[in-house]
Short mmCIF file of N, CA and C in Angstrom, two decimals:
data_model
loop_
_atom_site.label_atom_id
_atom_site.label_comp_id
_atom_site.label_asym_id
_atom_site.label_seq_id
_atom_site.Cartn_x
_atom_site.Cartn_y
_atom_site.Cartn_z
N MET A 7 -55.57 -39.94 24.80
CA MET A 7 -55.25 -41.76 23.86
C MET A 7 -54.15 -41.63 23.08
N PHE A 8 -53.56 -40.46 22.48
CA PHE A 8 -52.31 -40.16 21.94
C PHE A 8 -51.28 -39.78 23.14
N LYS A 9 -50.23 -39.52 22.33
CA LYS A 9 -49.79 -39.37 23.93
C LYS A 9 -48.23 -37.83 23.28
N SER A 10 -47.97 -38.26 21.55
CA SER A 10 -47.41 -37.74 20.69
C SER A 10 -47.14 -37.44 19.20
N GLY A 11 -47.09 -37.27 17.95
CA GLY A 11 -47.09 -37.27 16.98
C GLY A 11 -45.95 -36.75 16.76
N ASN A 12 -45.32 -37.57 14.68
CA ASN A 12 -44.23 -37.08 14.67
C ASN A 12 -44.58 -37.33 12.94
N VAL A 13 -44.13 -36.89 11.99
CA VAL A 13 -43.93 -36.94 10.85
C VAL A 13 -42.66 -38.07 9.89
N THR A 14 -42.48 -38.09 9.24
CA THR A 14 -41.45 -38.74 9.16
C THR A 14 -41.57 -38.83 6.89
N VAL A 15 -40.16 -37.77 7.26
CA VAL A 15 -39.96 -37.69 6.13
C VAL A 15 -38.59 -38.18 5.04
N MET A 16 -38.89 -38.86 3.28
CA MET A 16 -38.23 -40.06 3.22
C MET A 16 -37.17 -38.91 2.41
N VAL A 17 -36.05 -38.93 2.86
CA VAL A 17 -34.30 -38.34 2.72
C VAL A 17 -34.16 -39.14 0.74
N ALA A 18 -33.27 -38.07 -0.03
CA ALA A 18 -32.11 -39.68 -0.92
C ALA A 18 -30.99 -38.42 -0.68
N ASP A 19 -30.52 -37.83 0.65
CA ASP A 19 -29.31 -37.01 0.73
C ASP A 19 -29.22 -36.51 2.60
N MET A 20 -28.68 -37.39 3.21
CA MET A 20 -29.49 -37.15 5.21
C MET A 20 -28.64 -36.10 5.68
N LYS A 21 -26.93 -35.56 5.38
CA LYS A 21 -26.53 -35.12 5.59
C LYS A 21 -26.78 -33.74 4.60
N LYS A 22 -27.79 -33.52 3.88
CA LYS A 22 -27.76 -31.85 3.33
C LYS A 22 -29.38 -31.74 4.01
N ALA A 23 -30.38 -32.71 4.25
CA ALA A 23 -31.65 -32.76 5.05
C ALA A 23 -31.26 -32.42 6.84
N VAL A 24 -30.32 -32.66 7.28
CA VAL A 24 -30.59 -32.32 8.38
C VAL A 24 -29.90 -31.48 8.53
N LYS A 25 -29.35 -31.03 7.72
CA LYS A 25 -28.50 -29.49 7.81
C LYS A 25 -30.03 -28.52 7.85
N PHE A 26 -30.07 -29.04 6.67
CA PHE A 26 -31.68 -27.44 6.36
C PHE A 26 -32.72 -27.77 7.57
N TYR A 27 -32.55 -29.07 8.26
CA TYR A 27 -33.57 -28.59 9.57
C TYR A 27 -32.64 -28.53 10.91
N THR A 28 -31.58 -28.38 11.04
CA THR A 28 -31.06 -28.30 12.01
C THR A 28 -30.23 -26.72 11.72
N GLU A 29 -29.83 -26.66 10.69
CA GLU A 29 -28.72 -25.34 10.55
C GLU A 29 -29.71 -24.24 10.08
N THR A 30 -30.89 -24.67 8.79
CA THR A 30 -31.02 -23.36 8.01
C THR A 30 -32.62 -23.01 8.87
N LEU A 31 -33.20 -24.20 9.19
CA LEU A 31 -34.82 -24.29 9.67
C LEU A 31 -34.86 -23.72 11.52
N GLY A 32 -32.99 -24.48 12.25
CA GLY A 32 -32.87 -24.59 13.13
C GLY A 32 -33.72 -24.78 14.57
N LEU A 33 -33.52 -26.09 13.96
CA LEU A 33 -33.84 -27.40 15.09
C LEU A 33 -33.39 -28.45 16.01
N GLU A 34 -33.67 -28.36 16.68
CA GLU A 34 -32.69 -29.39 17.45
C GLU A 34 -32.91 -30.94 16.75
N LEU A 35 -31.42 -31.41 16.40
CA LEU A 35 -31.01 -32.90 16.06
C LEU A 35 -30.71 -33.77 17.43
N GLN A 36 -32.03 -34.46 17.60
CA GLN A 36 -32.61 -35.75 18.83
C GLN A 36 -31.03 -36.42 19.20
N HIS A 37 -31.03 -37.30 17.53
CA HIS A 37 -30.65 -38.66 17.09
C HIS A 37 -30.59 -38.64 15.91
N GLY A 38 -29.50 -39.27 15.09
CA GLY A 38 -28.78 -39.45 14.35
C GLY A 38 -27.72 -40.73 13.54
N ASP A 39 -28.32 -41.95 13.10
CA ASP A 39 -27.28 -42.34 12.77
C ASP A 39 -27.49 -43.37 11.41
N GLY A 40 -27.02 -42.29 10.54
CA GLY A 40 -26.80 -42.18 8.76
C GLY A 40 -28.04 -42.65 7.63
N HIS A 41 -29.05 -43.35 8.29
CA HIS A 41 -30.21 -43.48 7.20
C HIS A 41 -31.06 -43.39 8.34
N PHE A 42 -30.74 -43.12 9.79
CA PHE A 42 -32.32 -41.99 10.12
C PHE A 42 -32.07 -41.23 11.21
N ALA A 43 -32.75 -40.28 11.25
CA ALA A 43 -31.93 -38.82 12.10
C ALA A 43 -33.59 -38.28 13.07
N GLN A 44 -33.83 -37.93 13.71
CA GLN A 44 -35.01 -37.54 14.49
C GLN A 44 -34.50 -36.08 15.00
N ILE A 45 -35.14 -35.50 14.23
CA ILE A 45 -35.90 -33.45 14.73
C ILE A 45 -36.57 -33.19 15.48
N ALA A 46 -36.25 -32.51 16.81
CA ALA A 46 -37.35 -31.74 17.52
C ALA A 46 -37.57 -30.39 17.10
N ALA A 47 -39.05 -30.47 16.99
CA ALA A 47 -39.79 -29.00 16.27
C ALA A 47 -40.20 -28.88 17.42
N PRO A 48 -40.96 -27.53 18.51
CA PRO A 48 -41.89 -27.87 19.27
C PRO A 48 -43.30 -28.69 18.81
N GLY A 49 -43.84 -29.64 19.54
CA GLY A 49 -44.97 -29.82 19.76
C GLY A 49 -44.88 -31.17 18.54
N LEU A 50 -43.81 -31.37 17.56
CA LEU A 50 -43.73 -32.32 16.30
C LEU A 50 -42.06 -32.65 16.44
N THR A 51 -42.10 -34.59 16.64
CA THR A 51 -41.01 -35.22 16.18
C THR A 51 -40.72 -35.11 14.82
N ILE A 52 -39.66 -34.86 13.98
CA ILE A 52 -39.42 -35.11 12.16
C ILE A 52 -38.79 -36.46 12.51
N GLY A 53 -39.09 -36.96 11.54
CA GLY A 53 -37.91 -38.30 11.35
C GLY A 53 -37.58 -38.31 9.76
N LEU A 54 -36.01 -38.19 9.50
CA LEU A 54 -35.50 -38.08 8.69
C LEU A 54 -35.45 -39.40 7.96
N LEU A 55 -35.82 -39.82 7.18
CA LEU A 55 -35.40 -41.49 6.67
C LEU A 55 -34.72 -42.10 4.96
N HIS A 56 -33.13 -41.93 5.06
CA HIS A 56 -33.47 -42.84 4.09
C HIS A 56 -32.81 -43.98 3.82
N LEU A 57 -33.60 -44.59 3.06
CA LEU A 57 -33.79 -45.69 2.26
C LEU A 57 -33.43 -45.58 1.65
N ALA A 58 -32.15 -47.51 2.06
CA ALA A 58 -31.51 -47.53 0.64
C ALA A 58 -30.45 -48.84 0.70
N GLY A 59 -30.27 -49.55 -0.20
CA GLY A 59 -29.99 -50.41 -0.56
C GLY A 59 -30.58 -51.87 0.76
N GLU A 60 -29.95 -52.90 1.35
CA GLU A 60 -31.72 -53.66 1.25
C GLU A 60 -32.79 -52.81 1.60
N GLN A 61 -32.66 -52.07 2.19
CA GLN A 61 -34.42 -50.85 2.62
C GLN A 61 -35.31 -51.25 1.50
N GLY A 62 -34.62 -51.07 0.13
CA GLY A 62 -35.44 -50.74 -0.89
C GLY A 62 -35.05 -49.34 -1.51
N SER A 63 -35.82 -48.73 -2.32
CA SER A 63 -35.43 -47.99 -3.00
C SER A 63 -36.58 -47.23 -2.27
N LEU A 64 -35.79 -45.07 -2.66
CA LEU A 64 -36.59 -44.34 -2.46
C LEU A 64 -38.66 -44.05 -3.62
N PRO A 65 -39.18 -44.09 -2.40
CA PRO A 65 -40.59 -43.85 -3.67
C PRO A 65 -40.81 -42.59 -3.90
N GLU A 66 -41.42 -42.76 -4.86
CA GLU A 66 -41.75 -41.06 -5.79
C GLU A 66 -42.68 -40.19 -4.65
N LYS A 67 -41.94 -39.20 -4.90
CA LYS A 67 -42.38 -37.85 -4.00
C LYS A 67 -44.29 -37.71 -4.02
N SER A 68 -45.39 -38.21 -3.87
CA SER A 68 -46.73 -38.10 -3.69
C SER A 68 -47.14 -36.35 -3.86
N GLY A 69 -46.32 -35.69 -2.44
CA GLY A 69 -46.22 -34.52 -3.06
C GLY A 69 -48.23 -33.95 -1.72
N SER A 70 -48.34 -34.56 -1.44
CA SER A 70 -49.48 -35.16 0.29
C SER A 70 -49.06 -34.96 1.30
N MET A 71 -47.59 -34.59 1.52
CA MET A 71 -47.18 -34.13 2.81
C MET A 71 -46.81 -32.78 3.11
N SER A 72 -47.17 -31.89 4.17
CA SER A 72 -46.41 -30.89 4.28
C SER A 72 -46.37 -30.83 5.73
N ILE A 73 -45.76 -30.21 6.41
CA ILE A 73 -44.97 -29.20 7.69
C ILE A 73 -45.91 -27.91 7.92
N GLY A 74 -46.05 -28.56 9.00
CA GLY A 74 -46.12 -26.80 9.33
C GLY A 74 -45.65 -25.66 10.31
N PHE A 75 -45.03 -24.88 10.29
CA PHE A 75 -44.77 -24.27 11.56
C PHE A 75 -44.84 -23.26 11.97
N GLU A 76 -45.94 -22.43 12.83
CA GLU A 76 -46.38 -22.22 13.49
C GLU A 76 -45.65 -21.11 14.23
N VAL A 77 -45.76 -19.18 13.39
CA VAL A 77 -44.72 -18.44 14.18
C VAL A 77 -45.44 -17.45 14.30
N ALA A 78 -44.84 -16.81 15.21
CA ALA A 78 -46.06 -15.21 15.39
C ALA A 78 -45.93 -14.11 15.19
N ASP A 79 -44.93 -14.25 14.24
CA ASP A 79 -44.55 -13.00 13.58
C ASP A 79 -44.21 -13.45 12.00
N MET A 80 -45.19 -13.63 11.36
CA MET A 80 -45.27 -13.64 9.13
C MET A 80 -43.49 -12.99 9.13
N GLU A 81 -43.76 -11.62 9.30
CA GLU A 81 -42.57 -11.55 8.33
C GLU A 81 -41.22 -11.24 8.72
N SER A 82 -40.94 -11.92 10.26
CA SER A 82 -39.67 -11.98 10.71
C SER A 82 -39.36 -13.43 10.58
N ALA A 83 -40.38 -14.34 10.79
CA ALA A 83 -39.98 -15.69 9.72
C ALA A 83 -39.70 -15.76 8.86
N ILE A 84 -40.10 -15.20 7.76
CA ILE A 84 -39.67 -14.92 6.86
C ILE A 84 -38.00 -14.57 6.27
N GLU A 85 -38.22 -13.77 7.59
CA GLU A 85 -36.71 -12.89 6.67
C GLU A 85 -35.29 -13.42 6.59
N THR A 86 -36.17 -14.23 8.25
CA THR A 86 -34.99 -14.77 9.25
C THR A 86 -33.89 -16.21 7.73
N LEU A 87 -35.41 -16.60 7.27
CA LEU A 87 -35.13 -17.82 6.82
C LEU A 87 -34.15 -17.62 5.46
N LYS A 88 -35.31 -16.09 4.89
CA LYS A 88 -34.34 -15.65 3.96
C LYS A 88 -32.71 -15.76 3.69
N THR A 89 -32.53 -15.14 4.79
CA THR A 89 -31.54 -14.56 5.18
C THR A 89 -30.56 -16.33 4.83
N SER A 90 -31.41 -17.31 4.90
CA SER A 90 -30.43 -18.92 5.39
C SER A 90 -30.34 -18.69 3.91
N GLY A 91 -31.38 -18.49 2.67
CA GLY A 91 -31.31 -18.58 1.15
C GLY A 91 -32.52 -19.94 1.26
N VAL A 92 -33.73 -19.58 1.87
CA VAL A 92 -34.85 -20.35 2.24
C VAL A 92 -35.99 -19.47 0.67
N PRO A 93 -36.12 -19.97 0.12
CA PRO A 93 -36.71 -18.97 -1.06
C PRO A 93 -38.73 -19.36 -0.31
N PHE A 94 -39.44 -18.70 -1.01
CA PHE A 94 -40.17 -18.76 -0.50
C PHE A 94 -41.54 -19.03 -1.48
N HIS A 95 -43.04 -19.51 -1.57
CA HIS A 95 -43.89 -20.03 -2.53
C HIS A 95 -45.54 -19.79 -2.25
N ASP A 96 -46.00 -19.26 -2.98
CA ASP A 96 -47.55 -19.64 -2.67
C ASP A 96 -48.48 -18.88 -1.39
N SER A 97 -48.05 -17.16 -1.19
CA SER A 97 -48.65 -16.90 0.03
C SER A 97 -49.93 -16.59 0.37
N VAL A 98 -50.76 -16.78 1.36
CA VAL A 98 -52.16 -16.87 1.11
C VAL A 98 -52.60 -16.64 2.22
N GLU A 99 -53.65 -15.75 1.95
CA GLU A 99 -53.55 -15.07 3.40
C GLU A 99 -55.16 -14.86 3.67
N GLY A 100 -55.40 -15.58 4.52
CA GLY A 100 -57.64 -15.80 4.94
C GLY A 100 -57.36 -15.09 6.10
N LYS A 101 -58.73 -15.39 6.18
CA LYS A 101 -59.04 -15.36 7.76
C LYS A 101 -58.76 -15.42 8.57
N ALA A 102 -58.95 -16.47 8.84
CA ALA A 102 -57.82 -16.88 10.59
C ALA A 102 -56.63 -16.94 9.96
N ALA A 103 -55.41 -17.31 9.14
CA ALA A 103 -54.89 -17.08 9.27
C ALA A 103 -53.70 -16.98 7.33
N ASN A 104 -52.27 -16.53 8.34
CA ASN A 104 -51.57 -16.34 6.68
C ASN A 104 -50.91 -17.21 6.75
N VAL A 105 -50.40 -18.32 5.99
CA VAL A 105 -49.32 -18.89 5.11
C VAL A 105 -48.91 -18.71 4.52
N VAL A 106 -47.88 -19.18 4.16
CA VAL A 106 -46.48 -18.68 3.34
C VAL A 106 -45.82 -20.78 2.84
N HIS A 107 -45.53 -20.70 2.09
CA HIS A 107 -44.86 -22.45 1.82
C HIS A 107 -43.82 -22.29 1.30
N PHE A 108 -43.23 -23.24 1.00
CA PHE A 108 -41.87 -23.77 1.27
C PHE A 108 -41.28 -24.54 0.91
N ASN A 109 -39.49 -25.38 0.40
CA ASN A 109 -39.65 -26.55 0.27
C ASN A 109 -37.87 -26.74 0.56
N ASP A 110 -38.40 -28.23 1.37
CA ASP A 110 -36.94 -28.61 2.04
C ASP A 110 -35.55 -29.22 0.54
N PRO A 111 -34.38 -29.36 1.00
CA PRO A 111 -33.64 -29.65 -0.07
C PRO A 111 -34.25 -30.92 -0.98
N GLU A 112 -34.73 -32.03 -0.47
CA GLU A 112 -36.18 -33.01 -1.06
C GLU A 112 -37.10 -32.09 -2.42
N GLY A 113 -37.51 -31.17 -1.88
CA GLY A 113 -38.98 -30.55 -2.41
C GLY A 113 -40.41 -30.86 -1.73
N ASN A 114 -39.75 -31.64 -0.57
CA ASN A 114 -40.93 -31.84 0.86
C ASN A 114 -41.83 -30.07 1.02
N THR A 115 -42.81 -30.59 0.95
CA THR A 115 -43.56 -29.14 1.17
C THR A 115 -44.00 -28.16 2.94
N LEU A 116 -43.19 -27.41 3.17
CA LEU A 116 -43.29 -27.01 4.29
C LEU A 116 -43.93 -25.70 3.87
N TYR A 117 -44.78 -24.96 5.21
CA TYR A 117 -45.38 -24.11 5.76
C TYR A 117 -45.09 -23.14 6.53
N LEU A 118 -45.27 -21.73 6.83
CA LEU A 118 -45.47 -21.25 8.14
C LEU A 118 -46.74 -20.76 7.88
N VAL A 119 -47.12 -20.26 8.93
CA VAL A 119 -49.00 -20.36 9.77
C VAL A 119 -48.27 -19.24 10.26
N CYS A 120 -49.42 -18.02 10.52
CA CYS A 120 -49.45 -17.04 11.24
C CYS A 120 -51.22 -17.27 11.80
N ASN A 121 -51.59 -17.47 13.10
CA ASN A 121 -52.81 -17.20 12.86
C ASN A 121 -53.40 -15.75 13.66
N ARG A 122 -54.68 -15.55 12.83
CA ARG A 122 -54.16 -13.87 13.19
C ARG A 122 -55.33 -14.26 14.45
#
């Protein structure tokens, strides 16, 4: 039924958001036109949207959305992102997976997950 999936993240600073998702996280910018950017992640497309002017203002952050990235080696992934200045918080070690959370420059929650 579904061909693919995507998530759209509202951002206040498009340049900062694109830099974080491409340079810091190492994802690929597929398209960008000033108020919208499309980022390719393995198995996911991330849309970055800046609402401005006649389109309206940015919505309040609800905290109900997060983006997860599966990794094979949690320690290596954390060290790689830490060298780019990413701070981590809320690490959870479960029976099925380990999860560690971090935020993008807009405060949106992202996480790394390493399945057991």
